[in-house]
Short mmCIF file of C-alpha atoms in Angstrom, two decimals:
data_model
loop_
_atom_site.label_atom_id
_atom_site.label_comp_id
_atom_site.label_asym_id
_atom_site.label_seq_id
_atom_site.Cartn_x
_atom_site.Cartn_y
_atom_site.Cartn_z
CA UNK B 1 -34.85 2.75 -15.85
CA UNK B 2 -32.17 4.49 -17.91
CA UNK B 3 -33.15 7.89 -19.28
CA UNK B 4 -32.17 6.68 -22.77
CA UNK B 5 -34.89 4.02 -22.45
CA UNK B 6 -37.60 6.40 -21.27
CA UNK B 7 -36.67 6.74 -17.60
CA UNK B 8 -36.72 10.08 -15.83
CA UNK B 9 -34.10 11.93 -13.84
CA UNK B 10 -36.41 12.18 -10.83
CA UNK B 11 -34.62 11.20 -7.63
CA UNK B 12 -36.79 8.06 -7.40
CA UNK B 13 -35.21 6.82 -10.64
CA UNK B 14 -31.60 7.71 -9.84
CA UNK B 15 -29.04 5.57 -8.06
CA UNK B 16 -25.73 6.56 -6.53
CA UNK B 17 -22.94 4.68 -8.29
CA UNK B 18 -19.23 5.03 -8.83
CA UNK B 19 -18.07 5.98 -12.30
CA UNK B 20 -16.88 2.44 -13.03
CA UNK B 21 -20.23 0.86 -12.22
CA UNK B 22 -22.21 3.60 -13.93
CA UNK B 23 -20.21 3.20 -17.13
CA UNK B 24 -20.53 -0.59 -17.11
CA UNK B 25 -24.25 -0.43 -16.37
CA UNK B 26 -24.73 2.01 -19.26
CA UNK B 27 -28.37 1.55 -20.29
CA UNK B 28 -28.53 -2.21 -19.82
CA UNK B 29 -31.47 -3.54 -17.84
CA UNK B 30 -30.83 -7.26 -18.45
CA UNK B 31 -27.92 -9.65 -18.51
CA UNK B 32 -27.23 -13.30 -19.30
CA UNK B 33 -26.93 -15.87 -16.52
CA UNK B 34 -23.91 -17.88 -17.67
CA UNK B 35 -25.17 -20.99 -15.87
CA UNK B 36 -28.58 -21.18 -17.61
CA UNK B 37 -27.87 -19.00 -20.67
CA UNK B 38 -31.14 -17.19 -19.93
CA UNK B 39 -31.69 -13.45 -19.77
CA UNK B 40 -32.62 -11.85 -16.43
CA UNK B 41 -33.22 -8.32 -15.25
CA UNK B 42 -30.21 -6.88 -13.45
CA UNK B 43 -30.25 -6.57 -9.67
CA UNK B 44 -32.28 -3.55 -8.55
CA UNK B 45 -31.23 -2.28 -5.09
CA UNK B 46 -34.54 -0.41 -4.69
CA UNK B 47 -36.63 -3.54 -5.13
CA UNK B 48 -34.36 -6.41 -4.07
CA UNK B 49 -32.13 -7.32 -1.13
CA UNK B 50 -28.42 -7.68 -1.85
CA UNK B 51 -28.15 -10.63 0.54
CA UNK B 52 -30.68 -12.63 -1.51
CA UNK B 53 -28.52 -12.49 -4.63
CA UNK B 54 -24.91 -12.00 -3.50
CA UNK B 55 -22.41 -12.97 -0.82
CA UNK B 56 -18.88 -11.62 -0.30
CA UNK B 57 -15.90 -13.95 -0.21
CA UNK B 58 -14.38 -14.34 3.27
CA UNK B 59 -11.62 -11.86 2.40
CA UNK B 60 -14.19 -9.32 1.11
CA UNK B 61 -12.50 -8.94 -2.27
CA UNK B 62 -15.02 -10.71 -4.52
CA UNK B 63 -18.76 -10.73 -4.74
CA UNK B 64 -20.25 -14.17 -5.41
CA UNK B 65 -23.61 -14.66 -7.11
CA UNK B 66 -26.23 -16.84 -5.46
CA UNK B 67 -29.06 -16.54 -8.00
CA UNK B 68 -29.63 -16.13 -11.75
CA UNK B 69 -30.22 -12.39 -11.18
CA UNK B 70 -26.93 -12.18 -9.29
CA UNK B 71 -25.05 -14.09 -11.98
CA UNK B 72 -26.55 -11.96 -14.78
CA UNK B 73 -25.62 -8.80 -12.87
CA UNK B 74 -22.06 -9.96 -12.09
CA UNK B 75 -21.60 -11.00 -15.71
CA UNK B 76 -23.00 -7.82 -17.28
CA UNK B 77 -21.20 -5.41 -14.92
CA UNK B 78 -18.05 -7.55 -14.44
CA UNK B 79 -18.29 -6.82 -10.72
CA UNK B 80 -15.00 -8.56 -9.90
CA UNK B 81 -12.98 -7.29 -12.90
CA UNK B 82 -12.56 -10.85 -14.15
CA UNK B 83 -12.44 -9.83 -17.81
CA UNK B 84 -9.62 -7.40 -17.26
CA UNK B 85 -7.17 -9.14 -14.90
CA UNK B 86 -4.40 -6.74 -15.84
CA UNK B 87 -6.41 -3.89 -14.34
CA UNK B 88 -7.93 -5.64 -11.31
CA UNK B 89 -8.74 -2.19 -9.98
CA UNK B 90 -11.90 -3.05 -8.10
CA UNK B 91 -10.36 -5.89 -6.08
CA UNK B 92 -7.30 -3.78 -5.30
CA UNK B 93 -9.58 -0.97 -4.12
CA UNK B 94 -11.63 -3.41 -2.05
CA UNK B 95 -8.45 -4.67 -0.35
CA UNK B 96 -7.73 -1.13 0.87
CA UNK B 97 -11.34 -0.70 2.01
CA UNK B 98 -11.18 -4.03 3.89
CA UNK B 99 -7.93 -2.97 5.54
CA UNK B 100 -9.57 0.30 6.61
CA UNK B 101 -12.61 -1.53 8.00
CA UNK B 102 -15.04 0.04 5.53
CA UNK B 103 -15.83 -3.02 3.49
CA UNK B 104 -17.80 -5.14 3.02
CA UNK B 105 -20.85 -3.46 4.53
CA UNK B 106 -21.71 -4.91 7.94
CA UNK B 107 -25.19 -5.94 6.79
CA UNK B 108 -23.85 -7.91 3.81
CA UNK B 109 -23.19 -11.63 4.28
CA UNK B 110 -19.70 -13.11 3.91
CA UNK B 111 -18.56 -16.65 3.21
CA UNK B 112 -16.95 -18.46 6.10
CA UNK B 113 -13.16 -18.80 5.95
#
């Protein structure tokens, strides 16, 4: 829960995030699922499993939504930089991480080639 919406800065309420994700998350708690046009709470890594809502593309560069929560989260946070193709910074960074063997996390599912 964002501090601006009454959340605390106790460690139980904090999440480690890169600057990009933190800025895009801002104080939003919900997003719109583009498929159903309904509002859903954003993915919460403390309460939900990543593999239930997301899968990585075979090349590890894009995260694909599997559920309304996943789609609302991808849409709200623009997890694949689809709105800003000229920047494409996250996919470029992921390509370096894949090359180094650091991404995607071993426990995260990937699409078959």
